[in-house]
Coordinates of C-alpha atoms in Angstrom, one line a residue:
P29 CA -13.2 11.6 -16.9
S30 CA -14.9 8.3 -17.0
H31 CA -17.5 6.4 -19.0
L32 CA -19.8 3.5 -18.7
G33 CA -18.6 0.0 -19.8
I34 CA -20.8 -2.4 -21.7
D35 CA -21.9 -3.9 -18.4
G36 CA -23.0 -0.5 -17.1
D37 CA -20.2 -0.1 -14.6
L38 CA -18.2 3.0 -14.3
I39 CA -14.6 2.7 -15.7
M40 CA -11.9 5.3 -16.1
N41 CA -11.1 7.0 -19.4
S42 CA -8.1 5.5 -21.2
Q43 CA -6.2 8.8 -20.8
D44 CA -6.4 8.4 -17.1
M45 CA -5.0 4.9 -17.3
T46 CA -2.1 5.8 -19.5
A47 CA -1.1 9.0 -17.8
E48 CA 2.6 9.1 -16.9
I49 CA 3.2 8.5 -13.2
V50 CA 6.2 10.4 -11.8
V51 CA 8.4 8.2 -9.6
L52 CA 11.4 9.3 -7.5
D53 CA 13.0 12.5 -8.6
K54 CA 13.3 12.0 -12.3
G55 CA 11.7 8.6 -13.1
F56 CA 8.3 7.5 -14.3
V57 CA 6.0 4.6 -15.1
H58 CA 3.9 5.0 -18.2
L59 CA 1.3 2.5 -19.4
V60 CA 1.7 2.5 -23.2
E61 CA -1.1 0.0 -24.0
W62 CA -2.9 -3.0 -22.5
M63 CA -4.9 -5.9 -23.9
G64 CA -7.6 -8.1 -22.4
G65 CA -8.2 -6.9 -18.9
D66 CA -10.6 -8.6 -16.5
R67 CA -12.7 -9.9 -19.4
A68 CA -9.8 -11.8 -20.9
V69 CA -9.3 -13.6 -17.6
V70 CA -13.0 -14.6 -17.5
Q71 CA -13.0 -15.8 -21.1
A72 CA -9.8 -17.9 -20.7
A73 CA -11.2 -19.5 -17.5
R74 CA -14.6 -20.4 -19.0
V75 CA -13.2 -22.0 -22.1
S76 CA -12.5 -25.0 -19.8
Y77 CA -16.3 -25.6 -20.0
K78 CA -16.5 -24.8 -23.7
S79 CA -18.1 -21.5 -22.9
G80 CA -15.4 -18.9 -23.0
G81 CA -18.0 -16.2 -22.7
L82 CA -19.0 -13.4 -20.3
E83 CA -21.9 -13.7 -18.0
S84 CA -23.2 -11.1 -15.5
P85 CA -20.7 -8.7 -13.9
E86 CA -21.4 -10.2 -10.5
K87 CA -20.7 -13.8 -11.7
D88 CA -17.6 -12.7 -13.6
R89 CA -16.2 -10.8 -10.7
K90 CA -16.8 -13.8 -8.4
L91 CA -15.1 -16.1 -10.9
I92 CA -11.9 -13.9 -10.8
A93 CA -11.9 -14.0 -7.0
Y94 CA -12.3 -17.7 -7.1
L95 CA -9.4 -18.2 -9.5
L96 CA -7.0 -16.2 -7.3
A97 CA -8.2 -17.8 -4.1
H98 CA -7.6 -21.3 -5.5
Q99 CA -4.3 -20.4 -7.3
H100 CA -5.6 -20.9 -10.8
G101 CA -3.1 -18.6 -12.4
T102 CA -3.0 -19.3 -16.1
P103 CA -6.2 -17.3 -17.1
F104 CA -4.4 -14.1 -15.8
E105 CA -1.7 -14.7 -18.4
H106 CA -4.1 -13.6 -21.1
A107 CA -4.2 -10.0 -19.9
V108 CA -1.1 -8.1 -21.0
L109 CA 0.2 -4.6 -20.1
K110 CA 3.1 -2.7 -21.8
F111 CA 4.9 -0.1 -19.8
H112 CA 7.6 2.5 -20.5
V113 CA 9.8 2.9 -17.4
K114 CA 12.5 5.3 -16.4
A115 CA 14.5 4.3 -13.3
P116 CA 18.0 4.3 -11.9
L117 CA 20.3 1.4 -13.1
F118 CA 20.2 -0.3 -9.6
V119 CA 16.4 -0.4 -9.7
A120 CA 16.5 -1.8 -13.2
R121 CA 18.8 -4.6 -12.2
Q122 CA 16.4 -5.6 -9.4
W123 CA 13.5 -5.3 -11.8
Y124 CA 15.1 -7.7 -14.3
R125 CA 15.1 -10.5 -11.8
H126 CA 11.5 -10.9 -12.9
R127 CA 12.0 -12.9 -16.0
M128 CA 8.5 -13.9 -17.0
S129 CA 8.1 -10.8 -19.1
S130 CA 9.8 -9.0 -22.0
Y131 CA 12.3 -6.1 -21.9
N132 CA 13.9 -3.7 -24.3
E133 CA 16.3 -1.2 -22.7
T134 CA 18.1 1.9 -24.0
S135 CA 21.7 1.0 -24.9
F136 CA 24.7 3.1 -24.0
R137 CA 26.5 1.3 -26.8
Y138 CA 24.3 3.1 -29.2
R139 CA 23.9 6.5 -27.5
E140 CA 25.8 8.6 -25.0
A141 CA 24.6 8.3 -21.4
P142 CA 22.5 11.3 -20.2
E143 CA 23.6 13.2 -17.1
E144 CA 20.5 12.2 -15.1
F145 CA 21.1 10.8 -11.6
Y146 CA 18.9 9.7 -8.8
F147 CA 19.5 11.6 -5.5
P148 CA 17.6 10.2 -2.5
E149 CA 15.5 12.6 -0.4
K150 CA 16.7 10.9 2.7
W151 CA 19.8 8.7 3.4
R152 CA 19.3 5.4 5.3
L153 CA 21.5 3.2 7.6
Q154 CA 22.3 -0.4 7.0
D155 CA 19.8 -2.7 8.8
T156 CA 21.6 -5.0 11.2
I157 CA 18.7 -7.5 11.3
N158 CA 17.4 -7.6 7.7
K159 CA 20.9 -7.9 6.2
Q160 CA 20.1 -6.7 2.7
G161 CA 17.8 -3.9 3.9
S162 CA 18.1 -0.4 5.4
V163 CA 16.5 1.7 8.2
D164 CA 15.6 5.3 8.6
A165 CA 18.0 7.4 10.6
E166 CA 19.0 11.1 11.2
L167 CA 22.1 11.4 9.0
E168 CA 24.1 14.2 7.4
H169 CA 21.9 14.4 4.3
R170 CA 23.4 17.5 2.7
R171 CA 27.0 16.2 3.1
L172 CA 26.2 12.8 1.8
S173 CA 24.3 14.2 -1.2
D174 CA 27.1 16.6 -2.0
E175 CA 29.6 13.7 -1.9
L176 CA 27.3 11.7 -4.2
W177 CA 27.0 14.6 -6.6
A178 CA 30.8 15.1 -6.7
S179 CA 31.2 11.4 -7.4
C180 CA 28.7 11.5 -10.3
Q181 CA 30.3 14.5 -11.8
A182 CA 33.8 13.0 -11.6
A183 CA 32.5 9.8 -13.3
M184 CA 30.8 11.8 -16.1
N185 CA 33.8 13.9 -16.6
H186 CA 35.9 10.8 -17.0
Y187 CA 33.3 9.3 -19.3
H188 CA 33.3 12.3 -21.6
R189 CA 37.1 12.5 -21.6
M190 CA 37.2 8.8 -22.7
L191 CA 34.7 9.4 -25.5
K192 CA 36.5 12.5 -26.7
S193 CA 39.8 10.5 -26.9
G194 CA 38.1 7.9 -29.1
I195 CA 37.3 5.2 -26.6
S196 CA 34.2 3.3 -27.6
R197 CA 30.9 3.9 -26.0
E198 CA 30.6 0.3 -25.0
M199 CA 33.8 0.5 -23.0
A200 CA 33.5 4.1 -21.7
R201 CA 30.2 3.2 -20.0
M202 CA 32.1 1.1 -17.5
V203 CA 32.8 4.2 -15.4
L204 CA 29.1 5.2 -15.1
P205 CA 27.5 5.0 -11.6
V206 CA 24.5 2.9 -10.8
N207 CA 22.3 5.9 -9.8
L208 CA 22.2 6.9 -13.5
F209 CA 18.8 6.8 -15.0
T210 CA 17.9 4.3 -17.8
E211 CA 14.7 3.6 -19.7
W212 CA 13.1 0.4 -21.0
Y213 CA 9.8 -1.0 -22.3
W214 CA 8.3 -3.8 -20.3
T215 CA 5.6 -6.1 -21.4
V216 CA 4.1 -8.3 -18.7
N217 CA 1.0 -10.4 -18.2
A218 CA -1.3 -9.9 -15.2
R219 CA -0.1 -13.0 -13.4
A220 CA 3.5 -12.0 -13.5
L221 CA 2.6 -8.4 -12.6
M222 CA 0.8 -9.5 -9.4
H223 CA 3.9 -11.5 -8.5
F224 CA 6.1 -8.4 -9.0
I225 CA 3.8 -6.2 -6.9
G226 CA 3.6 -8.9 -4.2
L227 CA 7.3 -8.9 -3.8
R228 CA 8.3 -5.3 -4.6
S229 CA 5.5 -3.4 -2.7
E230 CA 6.1 -5.4 0.4
E231 CA 7.7 -3.5 3.3
H232 CA 11.1 -5.3 3.1
A233 CA 11.7 -4.4 -0.5
Q234 CA 14.1 -1.6 -1.2
F235 CA 12.4 1.9 -0.9
E236 CA 13.2 2.9 -4.4
I237 CA 11.7 -0.1 -6.2
R238 CA 8.7 0.0 -3.9
Q239 CA 7.8 3.4 -5.3
Y240 CA 7.8 1.9 -8.8
S241 CA 5.8 -1.1 -7.7
H242 CA 3.2 1.2 -6.1
A243 CA 2.8 3.0 -9.4
L244 CA 2.3 -0.3 -11.2
A245 CA -0.3 -1.3 -8.6
S246 CA -2.1 2.0 -9.2
T247 CA -2.2 1.2 -12.9
M248 CA -3.5 -2.3 -12.4
A249 CA -6.2 -1.1 -10.1
L250 CA -7.5 1.1 -12.9
T251 CA -7.1 -1.3 -15.9
M252 CA -8.1 -4.5 -14.1
P253 CA -10.3 -3.5 -11.1
W254 CA -11.8 -6.9 -10.4
T255 CA -8.5 -8.7 -10.5
W256 CA -6.9 -6.0 -8.3
E257 CA -9.8 -6.2 -5.8
A258 CA -9.4 -9.9 -5.5
F259 CA -5.6 -9.8 -5.4
S260 CA -5.2 -6.9 -3.0
S261 CA -7.8 -8.3 -0.6
G262 CA -5.4 -11.2 0.1
L263 CA -2.4 -8.9 1.0
D264 CA -1.4 -8.3 4.6
R265 CA -2.5 -4.6 5.2
A266 CA 0.4 -4.1 7.7
R267 CA 3.1 -5.4 5.3
Y268 CA 1.7 -3.4 2.4
A269 CA 0.7 -0.3 4.4
E270 CA 2.8 2.1 2.3
M271 CA 1.3 0.8 -1.0
F272 CA -2.3 1.0 0.3
S273 CA -1.7 4.5 1.5
A274 CA -0.3 5.6 -1.8
L275 CA -3.3 4.0 -3.7
A276 CA -5.7 5.8 -1.4
K277 CA -4.2 9.1 -2.5
E278 CA -3.9 8.4 -6.2
T279 CA -6.5 5.9 -7.3
P280 CA -10.2 6.6 -7.7
A281 CA -12.6 3.9 -6.5
A282 CA -12.7 1.1 -9.0
G283 CA -15.8 0.4 -10.9
G284 CA -16.4 -2.4 -13.4
G285 CA -14.2 -4.9 -15.1
S286 CA -12.1 -3.7 -18.0

């Protein structure tokens, strides 16, 4: 479903924008709400000239492209998106390195940890060139996954024994593995979101967080199509090939500014 914006351009229905995007085997990215969009960027930029108003869609679109091309970033801080995210703990810890945003995460001090674990579709070898990365290889997937499952079950059994014996939740959680799923709310402005996508959708980022970043990119392409058009046009198509391929499958052609 779609409708016409005030400038006559085709934009997506809000239900399409806020649909939950499934990521990995049990995770998701869900856009809860958003404020401002492309128009907020234009208004913030034009206030420098005591205007602060919208002009024609063509002029507004070109202004956004100019701002990004010349690294005028502050107008993009006036567009804000709030997400609900579910991801493995190790993905969350990478995510939290992005500090120009706000987080509230579920607490295993307040609640018992759920038995929800991430299991990779394919195991990877350590990359000997990119020291923090990995490479695809033909490995014993079933055996490795069975070993991971056994390790998770052993950890959860230990966790529940500790809770049953009266050990506090805040201490018992120390035995939990990092492939356990957690959830959080994340509020971020468009400038910081572009920085996140620029780092985490790039080919050298870890596979798992790349999948979340691609989901964020898909959401940004819908909610801020003019900003996304200008931002994505500056990305190296080879280094972001996986992201562009994912977007081609999931994202309808963008219409007007939001």
